[in-house]
Coordinates of C-alpha atoms in Angstrom, one line a residue:
X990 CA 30.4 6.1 35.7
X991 CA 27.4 8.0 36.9
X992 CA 24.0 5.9 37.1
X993 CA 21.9 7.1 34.4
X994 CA 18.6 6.9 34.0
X995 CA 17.8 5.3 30.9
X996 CA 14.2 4.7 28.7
X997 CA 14.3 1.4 26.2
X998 CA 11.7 1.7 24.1
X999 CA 11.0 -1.7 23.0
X1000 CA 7.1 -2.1 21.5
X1001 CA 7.6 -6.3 21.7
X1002 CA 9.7 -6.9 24.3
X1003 CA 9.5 -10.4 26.6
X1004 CA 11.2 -12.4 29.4
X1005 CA 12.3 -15.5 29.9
X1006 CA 8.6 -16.6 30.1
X1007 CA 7.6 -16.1 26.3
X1008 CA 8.2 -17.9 23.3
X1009 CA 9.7 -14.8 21.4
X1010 CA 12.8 -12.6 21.7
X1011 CA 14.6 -12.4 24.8
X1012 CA 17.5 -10.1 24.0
X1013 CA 15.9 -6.7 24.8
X1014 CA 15.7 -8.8 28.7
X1015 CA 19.4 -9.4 28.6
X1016 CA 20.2 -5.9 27.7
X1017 CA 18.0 -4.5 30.1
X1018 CA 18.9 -6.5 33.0
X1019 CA 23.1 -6.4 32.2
X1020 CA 22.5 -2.4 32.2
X1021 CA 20.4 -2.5 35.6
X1022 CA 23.5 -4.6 36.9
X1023 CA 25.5 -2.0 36.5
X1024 CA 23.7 0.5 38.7
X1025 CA 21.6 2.1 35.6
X1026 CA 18.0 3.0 36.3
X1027 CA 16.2 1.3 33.5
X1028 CA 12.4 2.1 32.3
X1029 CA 11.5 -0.5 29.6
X1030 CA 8.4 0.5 27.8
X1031 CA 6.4 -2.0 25.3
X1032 CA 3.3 -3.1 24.2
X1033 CA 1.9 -6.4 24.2
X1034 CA 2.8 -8.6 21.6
X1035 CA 1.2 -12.4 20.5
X1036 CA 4.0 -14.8 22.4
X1037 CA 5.5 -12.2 24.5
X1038 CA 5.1 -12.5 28.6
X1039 CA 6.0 -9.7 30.3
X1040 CA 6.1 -11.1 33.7
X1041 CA 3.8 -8.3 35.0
X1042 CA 0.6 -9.5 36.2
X1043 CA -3.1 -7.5 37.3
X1044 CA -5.1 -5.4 35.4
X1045 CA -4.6 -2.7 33.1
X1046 CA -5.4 1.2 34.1
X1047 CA -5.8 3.4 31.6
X1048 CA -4.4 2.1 29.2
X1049 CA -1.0 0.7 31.0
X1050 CA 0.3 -1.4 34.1
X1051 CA 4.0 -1.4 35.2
X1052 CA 5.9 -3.1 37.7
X1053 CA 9.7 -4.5 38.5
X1054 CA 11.0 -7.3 36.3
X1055 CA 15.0 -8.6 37.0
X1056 CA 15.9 -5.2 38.6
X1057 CA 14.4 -2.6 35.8
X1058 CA 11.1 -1.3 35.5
X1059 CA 8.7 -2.5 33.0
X1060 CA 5.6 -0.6 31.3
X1061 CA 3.1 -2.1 29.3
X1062 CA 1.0 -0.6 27.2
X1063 CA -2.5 -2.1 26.4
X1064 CA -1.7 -2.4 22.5
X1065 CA -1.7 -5.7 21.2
X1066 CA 0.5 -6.6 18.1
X1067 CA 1.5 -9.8 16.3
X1068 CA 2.6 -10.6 12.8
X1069 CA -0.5 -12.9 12.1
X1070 CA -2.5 -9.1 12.0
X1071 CA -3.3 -7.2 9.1
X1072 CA -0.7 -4.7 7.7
X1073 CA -3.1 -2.0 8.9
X1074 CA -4.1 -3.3 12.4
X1075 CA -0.8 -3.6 13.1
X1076 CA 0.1 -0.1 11.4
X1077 CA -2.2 1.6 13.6
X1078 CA -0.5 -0.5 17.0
X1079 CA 2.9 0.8 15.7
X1080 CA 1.3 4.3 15.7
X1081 CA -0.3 3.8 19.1
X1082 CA 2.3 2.9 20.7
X1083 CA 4.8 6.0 19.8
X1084 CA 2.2 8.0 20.8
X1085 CA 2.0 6.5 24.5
X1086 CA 6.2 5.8 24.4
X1087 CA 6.6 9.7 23.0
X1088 CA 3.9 11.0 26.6
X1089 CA 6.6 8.8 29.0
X1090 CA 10.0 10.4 27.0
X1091 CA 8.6 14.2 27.3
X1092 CA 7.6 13.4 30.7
X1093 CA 11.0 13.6 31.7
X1094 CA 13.6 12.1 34.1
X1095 CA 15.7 10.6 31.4
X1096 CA 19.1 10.8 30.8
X1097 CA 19.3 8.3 27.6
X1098 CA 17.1 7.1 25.4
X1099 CA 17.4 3.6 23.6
X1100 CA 15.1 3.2 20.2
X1101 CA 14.8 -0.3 19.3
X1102 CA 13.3 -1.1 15.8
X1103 CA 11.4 -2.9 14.5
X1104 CA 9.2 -1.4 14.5
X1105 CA 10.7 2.0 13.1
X1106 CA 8.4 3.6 14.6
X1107 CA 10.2 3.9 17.9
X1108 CA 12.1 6.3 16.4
X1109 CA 9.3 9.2 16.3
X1110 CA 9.1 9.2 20.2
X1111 CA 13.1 9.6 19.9
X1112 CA 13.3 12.8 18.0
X1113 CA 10.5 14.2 19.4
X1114 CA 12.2 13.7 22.9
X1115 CA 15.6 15.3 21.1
X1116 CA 13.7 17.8 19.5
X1117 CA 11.3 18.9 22.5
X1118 CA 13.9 17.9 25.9
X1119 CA 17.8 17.7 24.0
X1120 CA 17.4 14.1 25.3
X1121 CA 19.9 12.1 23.6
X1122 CA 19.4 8.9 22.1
X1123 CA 20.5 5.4 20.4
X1124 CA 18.9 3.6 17.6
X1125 CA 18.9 0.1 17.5
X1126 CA 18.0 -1.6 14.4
X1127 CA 17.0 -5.4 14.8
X1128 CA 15.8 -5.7 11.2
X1129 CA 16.6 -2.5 8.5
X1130 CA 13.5 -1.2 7.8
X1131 CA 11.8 0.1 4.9
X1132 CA 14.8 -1.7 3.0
X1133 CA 13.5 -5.5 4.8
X1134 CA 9.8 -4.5 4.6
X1135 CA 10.3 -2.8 0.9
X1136 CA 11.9 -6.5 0.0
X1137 CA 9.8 -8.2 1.3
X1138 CA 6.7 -6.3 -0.5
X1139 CA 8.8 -7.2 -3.9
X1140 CA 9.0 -10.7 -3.2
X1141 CA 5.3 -10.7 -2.0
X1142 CA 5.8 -11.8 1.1
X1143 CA 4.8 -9.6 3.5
X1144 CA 1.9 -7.7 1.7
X1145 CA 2.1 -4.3 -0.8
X1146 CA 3.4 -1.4 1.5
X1147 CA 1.7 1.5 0.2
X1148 CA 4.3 3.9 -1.7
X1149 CA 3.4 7.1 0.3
X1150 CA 4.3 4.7 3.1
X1151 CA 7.4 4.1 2.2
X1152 CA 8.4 7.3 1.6
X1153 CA 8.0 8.1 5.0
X1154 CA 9.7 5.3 6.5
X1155 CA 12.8 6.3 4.4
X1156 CA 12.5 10.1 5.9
X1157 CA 11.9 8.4 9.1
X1158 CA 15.0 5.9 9.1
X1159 CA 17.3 9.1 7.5
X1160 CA 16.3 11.4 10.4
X1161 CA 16.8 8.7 12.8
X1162 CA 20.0 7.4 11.7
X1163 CA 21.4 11.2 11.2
X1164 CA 20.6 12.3 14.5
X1165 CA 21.2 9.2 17.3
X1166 CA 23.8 9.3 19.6
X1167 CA 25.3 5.8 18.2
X1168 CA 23.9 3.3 16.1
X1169 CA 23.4 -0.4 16.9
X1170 CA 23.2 -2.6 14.3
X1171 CA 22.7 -6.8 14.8
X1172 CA 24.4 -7.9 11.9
X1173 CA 27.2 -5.7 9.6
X1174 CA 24.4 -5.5 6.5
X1175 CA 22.3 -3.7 8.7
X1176 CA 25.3 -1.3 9.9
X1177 CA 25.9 -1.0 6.3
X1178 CA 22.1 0.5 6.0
X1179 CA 22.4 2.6 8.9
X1180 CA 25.6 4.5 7.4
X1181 CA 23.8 4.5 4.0
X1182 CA 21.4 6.9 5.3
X1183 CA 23.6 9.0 6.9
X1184 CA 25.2 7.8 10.1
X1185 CA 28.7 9.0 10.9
X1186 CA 30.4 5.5 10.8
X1187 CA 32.5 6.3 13.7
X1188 CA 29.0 6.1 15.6
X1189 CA 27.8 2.8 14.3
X1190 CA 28.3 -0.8 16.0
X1191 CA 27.5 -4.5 15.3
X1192 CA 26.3 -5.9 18.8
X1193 CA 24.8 -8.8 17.2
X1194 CA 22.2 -11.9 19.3
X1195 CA 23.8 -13.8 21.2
X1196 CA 23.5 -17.2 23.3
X1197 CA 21.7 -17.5 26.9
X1198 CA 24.6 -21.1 28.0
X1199 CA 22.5 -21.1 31.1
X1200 CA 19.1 -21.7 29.6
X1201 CA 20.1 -23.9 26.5
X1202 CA 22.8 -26.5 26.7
X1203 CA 23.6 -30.1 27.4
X1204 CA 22.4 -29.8 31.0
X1205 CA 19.2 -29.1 30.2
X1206 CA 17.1 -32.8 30.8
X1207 CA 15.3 -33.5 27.4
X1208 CA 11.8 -33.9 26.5
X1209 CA 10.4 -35.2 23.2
X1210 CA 7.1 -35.3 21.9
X1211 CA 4.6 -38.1 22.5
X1212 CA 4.6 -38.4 18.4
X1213 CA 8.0 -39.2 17.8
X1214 CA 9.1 -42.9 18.1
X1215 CA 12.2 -43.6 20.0
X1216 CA 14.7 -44.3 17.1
X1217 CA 13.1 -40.9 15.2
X1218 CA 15.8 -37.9 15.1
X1219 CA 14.4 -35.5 15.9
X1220 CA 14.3 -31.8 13.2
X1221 CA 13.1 -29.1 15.2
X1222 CA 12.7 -25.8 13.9
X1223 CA 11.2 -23.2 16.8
X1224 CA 9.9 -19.6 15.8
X1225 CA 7.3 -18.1 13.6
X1226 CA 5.2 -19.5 10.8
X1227 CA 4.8 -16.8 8.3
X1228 CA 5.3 -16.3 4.3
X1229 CA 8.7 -15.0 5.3
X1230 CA 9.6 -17.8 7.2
X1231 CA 9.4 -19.8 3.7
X1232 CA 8.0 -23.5 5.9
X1233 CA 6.8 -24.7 2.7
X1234 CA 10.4 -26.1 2.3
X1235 CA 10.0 -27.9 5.1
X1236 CA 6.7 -29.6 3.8
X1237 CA 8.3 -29.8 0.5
X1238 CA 11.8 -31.9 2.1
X1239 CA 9.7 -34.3 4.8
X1240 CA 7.4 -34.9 1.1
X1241 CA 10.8 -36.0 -0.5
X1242 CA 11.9 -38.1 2.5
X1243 CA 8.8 -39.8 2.7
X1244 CA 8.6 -40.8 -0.7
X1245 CA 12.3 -41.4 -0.3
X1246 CA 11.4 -43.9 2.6
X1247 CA 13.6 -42.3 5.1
X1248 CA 12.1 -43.8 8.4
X1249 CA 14.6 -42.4 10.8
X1250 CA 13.5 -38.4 10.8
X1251 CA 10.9 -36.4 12.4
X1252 CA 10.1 -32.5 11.4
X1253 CA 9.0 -30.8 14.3
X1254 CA 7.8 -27.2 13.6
X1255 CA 6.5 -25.5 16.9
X1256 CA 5.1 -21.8 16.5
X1257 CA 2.6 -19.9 15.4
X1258 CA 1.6 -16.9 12.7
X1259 CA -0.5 -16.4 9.6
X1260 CA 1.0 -19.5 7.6
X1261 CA 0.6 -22.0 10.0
X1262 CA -3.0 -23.1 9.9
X1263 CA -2.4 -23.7 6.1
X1264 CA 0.7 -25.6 7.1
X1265 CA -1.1 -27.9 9.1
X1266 CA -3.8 -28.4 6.1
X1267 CA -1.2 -29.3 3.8
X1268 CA 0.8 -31.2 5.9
X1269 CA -2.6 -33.5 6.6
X1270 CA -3.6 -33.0 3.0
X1271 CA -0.4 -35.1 2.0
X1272 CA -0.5 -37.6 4.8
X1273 CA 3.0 -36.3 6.2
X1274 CA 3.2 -38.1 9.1
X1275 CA 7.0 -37.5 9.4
X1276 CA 6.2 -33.7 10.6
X1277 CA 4.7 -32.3 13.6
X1278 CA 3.3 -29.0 15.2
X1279 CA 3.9 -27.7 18.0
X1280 CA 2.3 -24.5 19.9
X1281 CA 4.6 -21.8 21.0
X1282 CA 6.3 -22.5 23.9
X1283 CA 8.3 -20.6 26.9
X1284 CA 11.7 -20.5 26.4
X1285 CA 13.0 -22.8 29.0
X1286 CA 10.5 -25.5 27.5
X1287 CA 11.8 -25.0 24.1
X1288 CA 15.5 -26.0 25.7
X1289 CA 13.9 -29.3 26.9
X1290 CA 13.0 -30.0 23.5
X1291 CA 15.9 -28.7 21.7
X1292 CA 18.1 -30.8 24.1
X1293 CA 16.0 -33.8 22.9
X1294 CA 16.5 -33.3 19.2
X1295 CA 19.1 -34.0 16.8
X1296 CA 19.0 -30.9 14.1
X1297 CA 17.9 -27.5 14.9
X1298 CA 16.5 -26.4 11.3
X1299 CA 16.6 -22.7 10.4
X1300 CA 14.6 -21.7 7.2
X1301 CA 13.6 -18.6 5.4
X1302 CA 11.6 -18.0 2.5
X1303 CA 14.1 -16.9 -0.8
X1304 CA 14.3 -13.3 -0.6
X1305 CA 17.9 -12.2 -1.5
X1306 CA 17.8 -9.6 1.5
X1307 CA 17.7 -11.9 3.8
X1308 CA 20.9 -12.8 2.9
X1309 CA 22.7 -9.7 5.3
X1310 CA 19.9 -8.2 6.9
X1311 CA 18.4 -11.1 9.2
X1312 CA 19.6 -12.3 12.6
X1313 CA 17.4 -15.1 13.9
X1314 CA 17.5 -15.8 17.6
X1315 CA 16.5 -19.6 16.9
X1316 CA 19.9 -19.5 15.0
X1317 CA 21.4 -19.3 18.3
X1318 CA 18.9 -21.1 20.1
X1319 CA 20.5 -24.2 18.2
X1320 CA 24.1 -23.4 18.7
X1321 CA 24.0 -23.0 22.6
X1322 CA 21.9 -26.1 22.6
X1323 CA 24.9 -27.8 20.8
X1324 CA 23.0 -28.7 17.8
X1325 CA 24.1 -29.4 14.5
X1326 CA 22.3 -26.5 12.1
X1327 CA 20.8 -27.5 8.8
X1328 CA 20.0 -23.8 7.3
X1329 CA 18.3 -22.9 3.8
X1330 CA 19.6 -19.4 3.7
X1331 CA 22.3 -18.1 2.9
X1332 CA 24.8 -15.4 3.4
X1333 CA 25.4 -14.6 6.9
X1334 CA 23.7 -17.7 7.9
X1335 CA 25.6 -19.7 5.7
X1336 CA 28.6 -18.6 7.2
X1337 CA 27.9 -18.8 10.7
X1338 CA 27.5 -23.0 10.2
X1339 CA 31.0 -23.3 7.5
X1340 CA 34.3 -24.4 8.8
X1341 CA 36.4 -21.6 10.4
X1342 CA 40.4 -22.3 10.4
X1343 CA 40.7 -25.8 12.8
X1344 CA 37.1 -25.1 13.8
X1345 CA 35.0 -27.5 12.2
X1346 CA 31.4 -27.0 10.2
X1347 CA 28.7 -26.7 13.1
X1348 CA 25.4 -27.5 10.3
X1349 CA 24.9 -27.7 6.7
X1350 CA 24.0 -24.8 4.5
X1351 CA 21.5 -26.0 1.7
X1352 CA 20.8 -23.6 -1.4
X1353 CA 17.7 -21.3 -0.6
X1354 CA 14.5 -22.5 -2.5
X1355 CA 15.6 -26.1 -3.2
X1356 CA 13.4 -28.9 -1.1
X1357 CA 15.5 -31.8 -2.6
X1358 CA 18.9 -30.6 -1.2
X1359 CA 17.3 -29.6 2.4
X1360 CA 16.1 -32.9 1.9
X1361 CA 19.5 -34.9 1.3
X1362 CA 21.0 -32.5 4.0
X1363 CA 18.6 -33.7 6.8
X1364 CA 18.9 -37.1 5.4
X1365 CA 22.7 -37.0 5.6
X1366 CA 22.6 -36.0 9.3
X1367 CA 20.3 -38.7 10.4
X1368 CA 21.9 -41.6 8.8
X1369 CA 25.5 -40.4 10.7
X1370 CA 25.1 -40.1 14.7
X1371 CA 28.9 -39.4 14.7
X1372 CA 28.7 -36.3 12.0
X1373 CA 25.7 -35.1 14.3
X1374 CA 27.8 -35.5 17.2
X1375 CA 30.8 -33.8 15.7
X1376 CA 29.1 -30.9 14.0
X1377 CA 27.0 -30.5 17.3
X1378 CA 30.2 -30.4 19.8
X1379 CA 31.2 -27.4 17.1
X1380 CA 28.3 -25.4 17.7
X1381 CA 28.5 -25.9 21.1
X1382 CA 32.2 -24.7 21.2
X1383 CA 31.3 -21.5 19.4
X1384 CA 28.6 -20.7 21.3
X1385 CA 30.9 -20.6 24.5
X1386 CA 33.7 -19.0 22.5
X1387 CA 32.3 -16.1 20.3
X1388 CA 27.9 -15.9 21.0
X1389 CA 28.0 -15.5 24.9
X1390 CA 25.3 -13.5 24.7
X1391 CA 26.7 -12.0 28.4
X1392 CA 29.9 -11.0 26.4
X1393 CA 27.7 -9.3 24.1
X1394 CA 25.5 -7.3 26.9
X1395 CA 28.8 -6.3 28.5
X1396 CA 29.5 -4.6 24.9
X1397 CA 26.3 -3.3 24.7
X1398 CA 26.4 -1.2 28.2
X1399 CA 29.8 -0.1 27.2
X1400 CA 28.4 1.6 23.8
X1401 CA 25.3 2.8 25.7
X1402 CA 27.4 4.6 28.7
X1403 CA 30.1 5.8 26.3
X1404 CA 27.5 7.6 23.9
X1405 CA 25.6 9.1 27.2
X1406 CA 29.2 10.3 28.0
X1407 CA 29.5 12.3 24.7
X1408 CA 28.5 16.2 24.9
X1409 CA 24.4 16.7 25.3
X1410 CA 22.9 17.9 22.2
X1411 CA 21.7 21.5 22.1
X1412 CA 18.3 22.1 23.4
X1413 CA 16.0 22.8 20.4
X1414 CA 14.9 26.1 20.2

């Protein structure tokens, strides 16, 4: 196929260097593989490295990461913000992202939401150039942030608000190219509002075998005594991420007298600092924090642990409409999983056929039976060993996240093979 030159519009985008997200890397470098031009716009976000270095000019620097090009914009974002700081960096950055798709030179362009914003600069580049373009949706919004609002968990979004995040999302998903979707609820959304199903694709996160896995020499934390197993969960500390189960279990296992487990919970966001009161405020000295760390030091760690833990608070849409990257994180580190959510998360850690359970799933809300669940694991090395060997296993058979990239460049180059839309008038 013909190179094509391809914008990814991508507001918090990292490499290998950050503590967040990688995926938007792996897509971006397996497309640049195959002979694509890629431009990779984003802004900066709290955890995210870029890997360019030197000063900002006006407003932007750019450089060559992994064989694509890589512009950052001098608009910082993280989730510790307040709804409207961070409204106003979402708005900033389509207006920079929508000046580098009119300027043209594009062939394809490759919306990537959250937030779903990036889908302004999109249609206006339809609209204004015929450019054609994808929409990838990494969390369903306004149905996740609308949820979320109900549950009061991530603030009241203003109803005027979300009445134009629901025009937004119908425009967007009605007039890409293709739809991307991480997980099949959030396909489901996408064709809700409009997309012709034909059009719309589950290219869910996958698993980087290189970085995690049993090669990877272990570290473990000054704190945690030698015959500690280790708990670790790795990624954001917000109301969303529901960590007061985590408080509320290593509570119950104190009490409990369970000497043999450690709670390790390494990240950062606007929860944490209250975390860390509490935790102190009830003596826990079962759990430790940890600051965010680059990726290849969180595979240290998670090769020295014994339980990857995967928590979210217990909001019924995050049942379908969540794909955590920690999730996988665990399973290419051949960890057993001991999740509190359920749904598609549930599922991934079950039995399949001969394939044995890979984690426990405990019931969303309920301390005592995340408690007994973590116990269970740390009083039988051979379960641990078993269930880990399983995640292992499907990590190398079904979450390669090269597999998935391979998929992804084959939805992206068959959708920029389609007819070009008609220039608007």
């Amino acid at each position: 196929m013909t190179a094509l030159r391809i914008l990814y519009l991508h507001q918090h985008y990292s490499g290998p260097g950050g503590a967040t997200a990688t995926r938007a890397h792996a897509m971006a470098r397996a497309l640049a593989a195959r002979g694509h031009e890629v431009t990779l716009a984003c802004g900066r976000y709290d955890g995210a490295v870029t890997g360019l270095e030197g000063p900002f000019r006006r407003g932007m620097r750019e450089g060559r990461v992994s064989g694509f090009r890589v512009v950052e914009f001098d608009i910082p974002c993280g989730n510790a913000m307040a709804l409207g700081a961070r409204s106003l960096a979402f708005l900033r950055y389509a207006h920079r992202a929508a000046r580098l798709a009119l300027g043209g030179g594009f062939d394809l362009l490759l919306a990537s939401s959250t937030p779903l914003t990036v889908a302004l600069p999109a249609l206006a580049a339809q609209r204004l150039r015929g450019l054609p373009f994808i929409l990838e949706i990494r969390d369903p919004w306004p149905e996740l942030p609308r949820a979320l609002s109900e549950a009061g968990m991530g603030g009241v979004v203003p109803a005027p608000a979300l009445a134009a995040m629901e025009r937004l999302a119908d425009a967007a998903c009605r007039r890409a190219r293709a739809v991307i979707g991480l997980t099949e609820g959030m396909a489901e959304t996408a064709i809700a509002r409009g997309a012709d199903p034909a059009h719309v694709h589950v290219v869910p996160n996958g698993c980087d075998l290189d970085l995690f896995g049993p090669h990877v020499a272990p570290w473990r934390p000054p704190e945690a005594a030698a015959w500690e197993v280790l708990a670790v969960y790795a990624g954001a500390h917000g109301r969303a991420n529901g960590l007061d189960a985590a408080i509320g279990a290593a509570t119950i296992l104190r009490n409990g007298g369970e000497r043999r487990l450690r709670l390790l919970l390494a990240g950062e966001g606007g929860e944490r600092a209250r975390l860390v009161e509490e935790a102190a405020r009830r003596d826990l000295r079962n759990v430790t924090f940890l600051d965010p760390m680059p990726k290849a030091r969180l595979a240290g760690l998670l090769s020295g642990a014994g339980i990857g833990l995967h928590l979210l608070a217990p909001v019924p849409a995050f049942a379908e409409w969540t794909a955590p990257n920690k999730l996988m994180d665990y399973l290419a580190a051949g960890l057993p999983v001991v999740t509190n959510a359920p749904g598609r998360a549930a599922r991934l850690v079950e039995a399949h056929g001969d394939d044995g359970a890979c984690g426990i799933a405990a019931p969303p809300g309920d301390a005592p039976a995340l408690a007994d669940a973590l116990a269970a694991l740390a009083a039988n090395p051979a379960r641990r060993a078993a269930m880990g060997a399983a995640a292992r296993g499907r990590a190398v058979r079904l979450w390669d996240r090269r597999l998935h990239a391979a998929r992804f460049c084959d939805l992206l180059e068959a959708a920029a093979g389609e007819r070009p839309l008609a220039r608007a008038a």
